JSON list of C-alpha atoms in Angstrom, two decimals:
[
{"chain": "Q", "resi": 27, "resn": "UNK", "atom": "CA", "xyz": [319.10, 21.14, -59.71]},
{"chain": "Q", "resi": 28, "resn": "UNK", "atom": "CA", "xyz": [319.64, 23.25, -56.59]},
{"chain": "Q", "resi": 29, "resn": "UNK", "atom": "CA", "xyz": [322.92, 22.74, -54.95]},
{"chain": "Q", "resi": 30, "resn": "UNK", "atom": "CA", "xyz": [323.02, 19.65, -52.74]},
{"chain": "Q", "resi": 31, "resn": "UNK", "atom": "CA", "xyz": [319.89, 18.11, -54.28]},
{"chain": "Q", "resi": 32, "resn": "UNK", "atom": "CA", "xyz": [320.13, 14.64, -55.78]},
{"chain": "Q", "resi": 33, "resn": "UNK", "atom": "CA", "xyz": [318.76, 13.84, -59.24]},
{"chain": "Q", "resi": 34, "resn": "UNK", "atom": "CA", "xyz": [315.87, 11.61, -60.00]},
{"chain": "Q", "resi": 35, "resn": "UNK", "atom": "CA", "xyz": [316.63, 7.93, -60.46]},
{"chain": "Q", "resi": 36, "resn": "UNK", "atom": "CA", "xyz": [315.32, 6.19, -63.64]},
{"chain": "Q", "resi": 37, "resn": "UNK", "atom": "CA", "xyz": [313.23, 3.10, -62.98]},
{"chain": "Q", "resi": 38, "resn": "UNK", "atom": "CA", "xyz": [313.73, 1.69, -66.49]},
{"chain": "Q", "resi": 39, "resn": "UNK", "atom": "CA", "xyz": [309.99, 1.68, -67.23]},
{"chain": "Q", "resi": 40, "resn": "UNK", "atom": "CA", "xyz": [309.74, 5.33, -68.28]},
{"chain": "Q", "resi": 41, "resn": "UNK", "atom": "CA", "xyz": [309.17, 6.47, -64.76]},
{"chain": "Q", "resi": 42, "resn": "UNK", "atom": "CA", "xyz": [311.65, 8.01, -62.36]},
{"chain": "Q", "resi": 43, "resn": "UNK", "atom": "CA", "xyz": [311.92, 8.06, -58.61]},
{"chain": "Q", "resi": 44, "resn": "UNK", "atom": "CA", "xyz": [312.72, 11.11, -56.57]},
{"chain": "Q", "resi": 45, "resn": "UNK", "atom": "CA", "xyz": [315.57, 10.35, -54.17]},
{"chain": "Q", "resi": 46, "resn": "UNK", "atom": "CA", "xyz": [313.89, 10.18, -50.71]},
{"chain": "Q", "resi": 47, "resn": "UNK", "atom": "CA", "xyz": [316.40, 12.70, -49.29]},
{"chain": "Q", "resi": 48, "resn": "UNK", "atom": "CA", "xyz": [315.60, 15.10, -52.15]},
{"chain": "Q", "resi": 49, "resn": "UNK", "atom": "CA", "xyz": [311.77, 14.82, -51.75]},
{"chain": "Q", "resi": 50, "resn": "UNK", "atom": "CA", "xyz": [311.29, 17.16, -48.67]},
{"chain": "Q", "resi": 51, "resn": "UNK", "atom": "CA", "xyz": [313.14, 19.99, -50.33]},
{"chain": "Q", "resi": 52, "resn": "UNK", "atom": "CA", "xyz": [311.31, 19.41, -53.56]},
{"chain": "Q", "resi": 53, "resn": "UNK", "atom": "CA", "xyz": [307.94, 19.46, -51.75]},
{"chain": "Q", "resi": 54, "resn": "UNK", "atom": "CA", "xyz": [308.87, 22.69, -49.96]},
{"chain": "Q", "resi": 55, "resn": "UNK", "atom": "CA", "xyz": [309.51, 24.29, -53.31]},
{"chain": "Q", "resi": 56, "resn": "UNK", "atom": "CA", "xyz": [306.40, 22.84, -54.79]},
{"chain": "Q", "resi": 57, "resn": "UNK", "atom": "CA", "xyz": [304.29, 24.11, -52.00]},
{"chain": "Q", "resi": 58, "resn": "UNK", "atom": "CA", "xyz": [305.58, 27.62, -52.81]},
{"chain": "Q", "resi": 59, "resn": "UNK", "atom": "CA", "xyz": [304.35, 26.99, -56.32]},
{"chain": "Q", "resi": 60, "resn": "UNK", "atom": "CA", "xyz": [307.90, 26.72, -57.84]},
{"chain": "Q", "resi": 61, "resn": "UNK", "atom": "CA", "xyz": [307.06, 25.68, -61.47]},
{"chain": "Q", "resi": 62, "resn": "UNK", "atom": "CA", "xyz": [310.36, 23.68, -61.74]},
{"chain": "Q", "resi": 63, "resn": "UNK", "atom": "CA", "xyz": [309.51, 21.65, -58.56]},
{"chain": "Q", "resi": 64, "resn": "UNK", "atom": "CA", "xyz": [306.01, 21.09, -59.74]},
{"chain": "Q", "resi": 65, "resn": "UNK", "atom": "CA", "xyz": [307.30, 19.82, -63.08]},
{"chain": "Q", "resi": 66, "resn": "UNK", "atom": "CA", "xyz": [309.80, 17.56, -61.41]},
{"chain": "Q", "resi": 67, "resn": "UNK", "atom": "CA", "xyz": [307.06, 16.04, -59.29]},
{"chain": "Q", "resi": 68, "resn": "UNK", "atom": "CA", "xyz": [304.78, 15.48, -62.28]},
{"chain": "Q", "resi": 69, "resn": "UNK", "atom": "CA", "xyz": [307.66, 13.83, -64.16]},
{"chain": "Q", "resi": 70, "resn": "UNK", "atom": "CA", "xyz": [308.51, 11.50, -61.33]},
{"chain": "Q", "resi": 71, "resn": "UNK", "atom": "CA", "xyz": [304.92, 10.60, -60.35]},
{"chain": "Q", "resi": 72, "resn": "UNK", "atom": "CA", "xyz": [302.72, 10.88, -63.47]},
{"chain": "Q", "resi": 73, "resn": "UNK", "atom": "CA", "xyz": [303.75, 7.42, -64.98]},
{"chain": "Q", "resi": 74, "resn": "UNK", "atom": "CA", "xyz": [302.88, 5.79, -61.64]},
{"chain": "Q", "resi": 75, "resn": "UNK", "atom": "CA", "xyz": [299.50, 7.48, -61.39]},
{"chain": "Q", "resi": 76, "resn": "UNK", "atom": "CA", "xyz": [298.81, 6.75, -65.00]},
{"chain": "Q", "resi": 77, "resn": "UNK", "atom": "CA", "xyz": [299.56, 3.12, -64.52]},
{"chain": "Q", "resi": 78, "resn": "UNK", "atom": "CA", "xyz": [297.35, 3.08, -61.42]},
{"chain": "Q", "resi": 79, "resn": "UNK", "atom": "CA", "xyz": [294.48, 4.67, -63.39]},
{"chain": "Q", "resi": 80, "resn": "UNK", "atom": "CA", "xyz": [294.99, 2.29, -66.29]},
{"chain": "Q", "resi": 81, "resn": "UNK", "atom": "CA", "xyz": [294.31, -0.79, -64.06]},
{"chain": "Q", "resi": 82, "resn": "UNK", "atom": "CA", "xyz": [291.58, 0.94, -62.15]},
{"chain": "Q", "resi": 83, "resn": "UNK", "atom": "CA", "xyz": [289.49, 2.54, -64.90]},
{"chain": "Q", "resi": 84, "resn": "UNK", "atom": "CA", "xyz": [290.96, 1.08, -68.24]},
{"chain": "Q", "resi": 85, "resn": "UNK", "atom": "CA", "xyz": [293.13, 2.67, -70.81]},
{"chain": "Q", "resi": 86, "resn": "UNK", "atom": "CA", "xyz": [290.47, 4.86, -72.35]},
{"chain": "Q", "resi": 87, "resn": "UNK", "atom": "CA", "xyz": [290.02, 7.14, -69.35]},
{"chain": "Q", "resi": 88, "resn": "UNK", "atom": "CA", "xyz": [293.40, 6.59, -67.60]},
{"chain": "Q", "resi": 89, "resn": "UNK", "atom": "CA", "xyz": [295.20, 9.56, -69.20]},
{"chain": "Q", "resi": 90, "resn": "UNK", "atom": "CA", "xyz": [292.36, 12.04, -68.60]},
{"chain": "Q", "resi": 91, "resn": "UNK", "atom": "CA", "xyz": [292.01, 10.99, -64.97]},
{"chain": "Q", "resi": 92, "resn": "UNK", "atom": "CA", "xyz": [295.81, 10.99, -64.38]},
{"chain": "Q", "resi": 93, "resn": "UNK", "atom": "CA", "xyz": [295.84, 14.51, -65.71]},
{"chain": "Q", "resi": 94, "resn": "UNK", "atom": "CA", "xyz": [293.02, 15.50, -63.43]},
{"chain": "Q", "resi": 95, "resn": "UNK", "atom": "CA", "xyz": [295.01, 14.21, -60.46]},
{"chain": "Q", "resi": 96, "resn": "UNK", "atom": "CA", "xyz": [297.91, 16.49, -61.28]},
{"chain": "Q", "resi": 97, "resn": "UNK", "atom": "CA", "xyz": [295.63, 19.48, -61.72]},
{"chain": "Q", "resi": 98, "resn": "UNK", "atom": "CA", "xyz": [294.44, 18.81, -58.15]},
{"chain": "Q", "resi": 99, "resn": "UNK", "atom": "CA", "xyz": [298.10, 18.36, -57.01]},
{"chain": "Q", "resi": 100, "resn": "UNK", "atom": "CA", "xyz": [298.92, 21.82, -58.37]},
{"chain": "Q", "resi": 101, "resn": "UNK", "atom": "CA", "xyz": [295.81, 23.33, -56.78]},
{"chain": "Q", "resi": 102, "resn": "UNK", "atom": "CA", "xyz": [296.17, 21.79, -53.30]},
{"chain": "Q", "resi": 103, "resn": "UNK", "atom": "CA", "xyz": [299.91, 21.13, -52.86]},
{"chain": "Q", "resi": 104, "resn": "UNK", "atom": "CA", "xyz": [300.26, 24.03, -50.44]},
{"chain": "Q", "resi": 105, "resn": "UNK", "atom": "CA", "xyz": [298.16, 22.18, -47.86]},
{"chain": "Q", "resi": 106, "resn": "UNK", "atom": "CA", "xyz": [299.85, 18.77, -48.42]},
{"chain": "Q", "resi": 107, "resn": "UNK", "atom": "CA", "xyz": [301.27, 17.22, -45.21]},
{"chain": "Q", "resi": 108, "resn": "UNK", "atom": "CA", "xyz": [302.49, 13.72, -44.20]},
{"chain": "Q", "resi": 109, "resn": "UNK", "atom": "CA", "xyz": [303.49, 11.14, -46.84]},
{"chain": "Q", "resi": 110, "resn": "UNK", "atom": "CA", "xyz": [303.36, 12.63, -50.28]},
{"chain": "Q", "resi": 111, "resn": "UNK", "atom": "CA", "xyz": [302.85, 9.23, -51.87]},
{"chain": "Q", "resi": 112, "resn": "UNK", "atom": "CA", "xyz": [299.84, 8.42, -49.70]},
{"chain": "Q", "resi": 113, "resn": "UNK", "atom": "CA", "xyz": [298.38, 11.90, -50.25]},
{"chain": "Q", "resi": 114, "resn": "UNK", "atom": "CA", "xyz": [298.82, 11.48, -53.98]},
{"chain": "Q", "resi": 115, "resn": "UNK", "atom": "CA", "xyz": [297.16, 8.14, -54.13]},
{"chain": "Q", "resi": 116, "resn": "UNK", "atom": "CA", "xyz": [294.27, 9.54, -51.99]},
{"chain": "Q", "resi": 117, "resn": "UNK", "atom": "CA", "xyz": [293.83, 12.29, -54.60]},
{"chain": "Q", "resi": 118, "resn": "UNK", "atom": "CA", "xyz": [293.80, 9.63, -57.33]},
{"chain": "Q", "resi": 119, "resn": "UNK", "atom": "CA", "xyz": [291.19, 7.56, -55.39]},
{"chain": "Q", "resi": 120, "resn": "UNK", "atom": "CA", "xyz": [288.98, 10.61, -55.02]},
{"chain": "Q", "resi": 121, "resn": "UNK", "atom": "CA", "xyz": [289.14, 11.39, -58.75]},
{"chain": "Q", "resi": 122, "resn": "UNK", "atom": "CA", "xyz": [288.09, 7.83, -59.50]},
{"chain": "Q", "resi": 123, "resn": "UNK", "atom": "CA", "xyz": [285.28, 8.02, -56.96]},
{"chain": "Q", "resi": 124, "resn": "UNK", "atom": "CA", "xyz": [284.02, 11.32, -58.49]},
{"chain": "Q", "resi": 125, "resn": "UNK", "atom": "CA", "xyz": [284.08, 9.81, -61.94]},
{"chain": "Q", "resi": 126, "resn": "UNK", "atom": "CA", "xyz": [282.55, 6.32, -61.24]},
{"chain": "Q", "resi": 127, "resn": "UNK", "atom": "CA", "xyz": [280.11, 7.29, -58.46]},
{"chain": "Q", "resi": 128, "resn": "UNK", "atom": "CA", "xyz": [277.24, 6.75, -60.85]},
{"chain": "Q", "resi": 129, "resn": "UNK", "atom": "CA", "xyz": [278.30, 3.39, -61.99]},
{"chain": "Q", "resi": 130, "resn": "UNK", "atom": "CA", "xyz": [276.64, 0.24, -60.65]},
{"chain": "Q", "resi": 131, "resn": "UNK", "atom": "CA", "xyz": [278.57, -2.03, -58.33]},
{"chain": "Q", "resi": 132, "resn": "UNK", "atom": "CA", "xyz": [280.41, -4.63, -60.36]},
{"chain": "Q", "resi": 133, "resn": "UNK", "atom": "CA", "xyz": [280.03, -8.37, -59.72]},
{"chain": "Q", "resi": 134, "resn": "UNK", "atom": "CA", "xyz": [282.63, -9.89, -57.39]},
{"chain": "Q", "resi": 135, "resn": "UNK", "atom": "CA", "xyz": [285.48, -11.76, -59.02]},
{"chain": "Q", "resi": 136, "resn": "UNK", "atom": "CA", "xyz": [289.28, -12.35, -57.96]},
{"chain": "Q", "resi": 137, "resn": "UNK", "atom": "CA", "xyz": [293.43, -13.41, -58.59]},
{"chain": "Q", "resi": 138, "resn": "UNK", "atom": "CA", "xyz": [296.66, -15.24, -57.83]},
{"chain": "Q", "resi": 139, "resn": "UNK", "atom": "CA", "xyz": [299.75, -14.56, -55.78]},
{"chain": "Q", "resi": 140, "resn": "UNK", "atom": "CA", "xyz": [301.95, -14.79, -58.91]},
{"chain": "Q", "resi": 141, "resn": "UNK", "atom": "CA", "xyz": [300.38, -11.51, -60.03]},
{"chain": "Q", "resi": 142, "resn": "UNK", "atom": "CA", "xyz": [303.23, -9.24, -58.87]},
{"chain": "Q", "resi": 143, "resn": "UNK", "atom": "CA", "xyz": [305.77, -11.28, -60.90]},
{"chain": "Q", "resi": 144, "resn": "UNK", "atom": "CA", "xyz": [303.51, -11.45, -63.89]},
{"chain": "Q", "resi": 145, "resn": "UNK", "atom": "CA", "xyz": [302.91, -7.60, -63.86]},
{"chain": "Q", "resi": 146, "resn": "UNK", "atom": "CA", "xyz": [306.55, -6.67, -63.29]},
{"chain": "Q", "resi": 147, "resn": "UNK", "atom": "CA", "xyz": [308.35, -9.28, -65.33]},
{"chain": "Q", "resi": 148, "resn": "UNK", "atom": "CA", "xyz": [308.99, -8.01, -68.82]},
{"chain": "Q", "resi": 149, "resn": "UNK", "atom": "CA", "xyz": [310.95, -11.09, -70.03]},
{"chain": "Q", "resi": 150, "resn": "UNK", "atom": "CA", "xyz": [308.70, -11.79, -73.01]},
{"chain": "Q", "resi": 151, "resn": "UNK", "atom": "CA", "xyz": [307.11, -8.44, -74.07]},
{"chain": "Q", "resi": 152, "resn": "UNK", "atom": "CA", "xyz": [304.36, -9.88, -76.26]},
{"chain": "Q", "resi": 153, "resn": "UNK", "atom": "CA", "xyz": [303.25, -12.51, -73.67]},
{"chain": "Q", "resi": 154, "resn": "UNK", "atom": "CA", "xyz": [303.45, -9.83, -70.99]},
{"chain": "Q", "resi": 155, "resn": "UNK", "atom": "CA", "xyz": [301.30, -7.47, -73.03]},
{"chain": "Q", "resi": 156, "resn": "UNK", "atom": "CA", "xyz": [298.67, -10.19, -73.59]},
{"chain": "Q", "resi": 157, "resn": "UNK", "atom": "CA", "xyz": [298.71, -11.06, -69.87]},
{"chain": "Q", "resi": 158, "resn": "UNK", "atom": "CA", "xyz": [298.33, -7.42, -68.89]},
{"chain": "Q", "resi": 159, "resn": "UNK", "atom": "CA", "xyz": [295.31, -7.07, -71.26]},
{"chain": "Q", "resi": 160, "resn": "UNK", "atom": "CA", "xyz": [293.79, -10.12, -69.57]},
{"chain": "Q", "resi": 161, "resn": "UNK", "atom": "CA", "xyz": [294.50, -8.64, -66.11]},
{"chain": "Q", "resi": 162, "resn": "UNK", "atom": "CA", "xyz": [292.98, -5.31, -67.06]},
{"chain": "Q", "resi": 163, "resn": "UNK", "atom": "CA", "xyz": [289.88, -7.02, -68.41]},
{"chain": "Q", "resi": 164, "resn": "UNK", "atom": "CA", "xyz": [289.64, -9.17, -65.35]},
{"chain": "Q", "resi": 165, "resn": "UNK", "atom": "CA", "xyz": [290.08, -6.18, -62.92]},
{"chain": "Q", "resi": 166, "resn": "UNK", "atom": "CA", "xyz": [287.28, -4.37, -64.86]},
{"chain": "Q", "resi": 167, "resn": "UNK", "atom": "CA", "xyz": [284.90, -7.18, -63.67]},
{"chain": "Q", "resi": 168, "resn": "UNK", "atom": "CA", "xyz": [285.77, -6.84, -60.05]},
{"chain": "Q", "resi": 169, "resn": "UNK", "atom": "CA", "xyz": [284.14, -5.02, -57.18]},
{"chain": "Q", "resi": 170, "resn": "UNK", "atom": "CA", "xyz": [285.59, -1.57, -56.77]},
{"chain": "Q", "resi": 171, "resn": "UNK", "atom": "CA", "xyz": [287.28, -2.18, -53.40]},
{"chain": "Q", "resi": 172, "resn": "UNK", "atom": "CA", "xyz": [288.97, -5.36, -54.66]},
{"chain": "Q", "resi": 173, "resn": "UNK", "atom": "CA", "xyz": [290.07, -3.70, -57.89]},
{"chain": "Q", "resi": 174, "resn": "UNK", "atom": "CA", "xyz": [291.59, -0.87, -55.90]},
{"chain": "Q", "resi": 175, "resn": "UNK", "atom": "CA", "xyz": [293.41, -3.16, -53.44]},
{"chain": "Q", "resi": 176, "resn": "UNK", "atom": "CA", "xyz": [294.86, -5.42, -56.13]},
{"chain": "Q", "resi": 177, "resn": "UNK", "atom": "CA", "xyz": [295.97, -2.36, -58.23]},
{"chain": "Q", "resi": 178, "resn": "UNK", "atom": "CA", "xyz": [297.69, -0.78, -55.23]},
{"chain": "Q", "resi": 179, "resn": "UNK", "atom": "CA", "xyz": [299.28, -4.06, -54.05]},
{"chain": "Q", "resi": 180, "resn": "UNK", "atom": "CA", "xyz": [300.31, -5.80, -57.23]},
{"chain": "Q", "resi": 181, "resn": "UNK", "atom": "CA", "xyz": [300.38, -3.14, -59.89]},
{"chain": "Q", "resi": 182, "resn": "UNK", "atom": "CA", "xyz": [301.78, -0.27, -57.85]},
{"chain": "Q", "resi": 183, "resn": "UNK", "atom": "CA", "xyz": [303.83, -2.56, -55.54]},
{"chain": "Q", "resi": 184, "resn": "UNK", "atom": "CA", "xyz": [302.70, -0.83, -52.27]},
{"chain": "Q", "resi": 185, "resn": "UNK", "atom": "CA", "xyz": [303.04, -2.47, -48.90]},
{"chain": "Q", "resi": 186, "resn": "UNK", "atom": "CA", "xyz": [299.98, -3.20, -46.69]},
{"chain": "Q", "resi": 187, "resn": "UNK", "atom": "CA", "xyz": [301.07, -0.44, -44.42]},
{"chain": "Q", "resi": 188, "resn": "UNK", "atom": "CA", "xyz": [301.15, 2.00, -47.26]},
{"chain": "Q", "resi": 189, "resn": "UNK", "atom": "CA", "xyz": [297.77, 0.86, -48.45]},
{"chain": "Q", "resi": 190, "resn": "UNK", "atom": "CA", "xyz": [296.42, 1.28, -44.96]},
{"chain": "Q", "resi": 191, "resn": "UNK", "atom": "CA", "xyz": [297.63, 4.90, -44.92]},
{"chain": "Q", "resi": 192, "resn": "UNK", "atom": "CA", "xyz": [296.04, 5.59, -48.34]},
{"chain": "Q", "resi": 193, "resn": "UNK", "atom": "CA", "xyz": [292.68, 3.87, -47.62]},
{"chain": "Q", "resi": 194, "resn": "UNK", "atom": "CA", "xyz": [292.37, 4.41, -43.94]},
{"chain": "Q", "resi": 195, "resn": "UNK", "atom": "CA", "xyz": [291.68, 0.67, -43.41]},
{"chain": "Q", "resi": 196, "resn": "UNK", "atom": "CA", "xyz": [293.67, -1.27, -40.81]},
{"chain": "Q", "resi": 197, "resn": "UNK", "atom": "CA", "xyz": [296.34, -3.73, -41.95]},
{"chain": "Q", "resi": 198, "resn": "UNK", "atom": "CA", "xyz": [294.35, -6.80, -40.84]},
{"chain": "Q", "resi": 199, "resn": "UNK", "atom": "CA", "xyz": [291.32, -5.80, -42.80]},
{"chain": "Q", "resi": 200, "resn": "UNK", "atom": "CA", "xyz": [293.53, -5.24, -45.89]},
{"chain": "Q", "resi": 201, "resn": "UNK", "atom": "CA", "xyz": [295.03, -8.74, -45.50]},
{"chain": "Q", "resi": 202, "resn": "UNK", "atom": "CA", "xyz": [291.52, -10.22, -45.26]},
{"chain": "Q", "resi": 203, "resn": "UNK", "atom": "CA", "xyz": [290.34, -8.33, -48.29]},
{"chain": "Q", "resi": 204, "resn": "UNK", "atom": "CA", "xyz": [293.46, -9.27, -50.26]},
{"chain": "Q", "resi": 205, "resn": "UNK", "atom": "CA", "xyz": [292.69, -12.99, -49.59]},
{"chain": "Q", "resi": 206, "resn": "UNK", "atom": "CA", "xyz": [289.12, -12.54, -50.86]},
{"chain": "Q", "resi": 207, "resn": "UNK", "atom": "CA", "xyz": [290.23, -10.44, -53.90]},
{"chain": "Q", "resi": 208, "resn": "UNK", "atom": "CA", "xyz": [292.88, -13.00, -54.98]},
{"chain": "Q", "resi": 209, "resn": "UNK", "atom": "CA", "xyz": [290.29, -15.80, -54.67]},
{"chain": "Q", "resi": 210, "resn": "UNK", "atom": "CA", "xyz": [287.84, -13.90, -56.79]},
{"chain": "Q", "resi": 211, "resn": "UNK", "atom": "CA", "xyz": [290.50, -13.02, -59.39]},
{"chain": "Q", "resi": 212, "resn": "UNK", "atom": "CA", "xyz": [291.45, -16.65, -59.59]},
{"chain": "Q", "resi": 213, "resn": "UNK", "atom": "CA", "xyz": [287.88, -17.51, -60.29]},
{"chain": "Q", "resi": 214, "resn": "UNK", "atom": "CA", "xyz": [287.71, -15.06, -63.15]},
{"chain": "Q", "resi": 215, "resn": "UNK", "atom": "CA", "xyz": [290.77, -16.53, -64.84]},
{"chain": "Q", "resi": 216, "resn": "UNK", "atom": "CA", "xyz": [289.37, -19.99, -64.21]},
{"chain": "Q", "resi": 217, "resn": "UNK", "atom": "CA", "xyz": [286.17, -19.05, -66.08]},
{"chain": "Q", "resi": 218, "resn": "UNK", "atom": "CA", "xyz": [288.19, -17.61, -68.97]},
{"chain": "Q", "resi": 219, "resn": "UNK", "atom": "CA", "xyz": [290.41, -20.70, -69.10]},
{"chain": "Q", "resi": 220, "resn": "UNK", "atom": "CA", "xyz": [293.43, -18.46, -68.61]},
{"chain": "Q", "resi": 221, "resn": "UNK", "atom": "CA", "xyz": [296.15, -18.90, -66.16]},
{"chain": "Q", "resi": 222, "resn": "UNK", "atom": "CA", "xyz": [298.52, -16.48, -64.41]}
]
């Protein structure tokens, strides 16, 4: 670490968070293509983007697409401005759009407000793993915009303001879409006879 810089903070799930006071200096170094700074950003953010991809496109493509995001980070970090997190998720969205542009629109389906707790609570690992598989399968059946919103909100834990910055939609539109998406997810789990 450079003098005065704070270390990353372990989140207990394999990912680490960059101390917010440390991030501007780290980004300045990364924009000058400092390999240590780029590596530190990848270490901190790769698990988050991998998790985002897993819930967006499924486990088979998640690793490849997450890797593609970080190739784009290294190529375009010099022009990055504003919120790094929002910029990173926009890159991830663009990678997904590029990959799935040819796919047909998926039928609409939707989920429950207990989602955040279910996804983040690791109290019973086996039950949680089964629930996560159910959630991944249900998300795969959803319309693309609903799948994206629910992944950003409940899997990644972002606020509506942060989602607004990433997607370019206003907060009221996001709230309305969240209501429709949760309703559709609930219907999917109802058809499967599952509960969340």
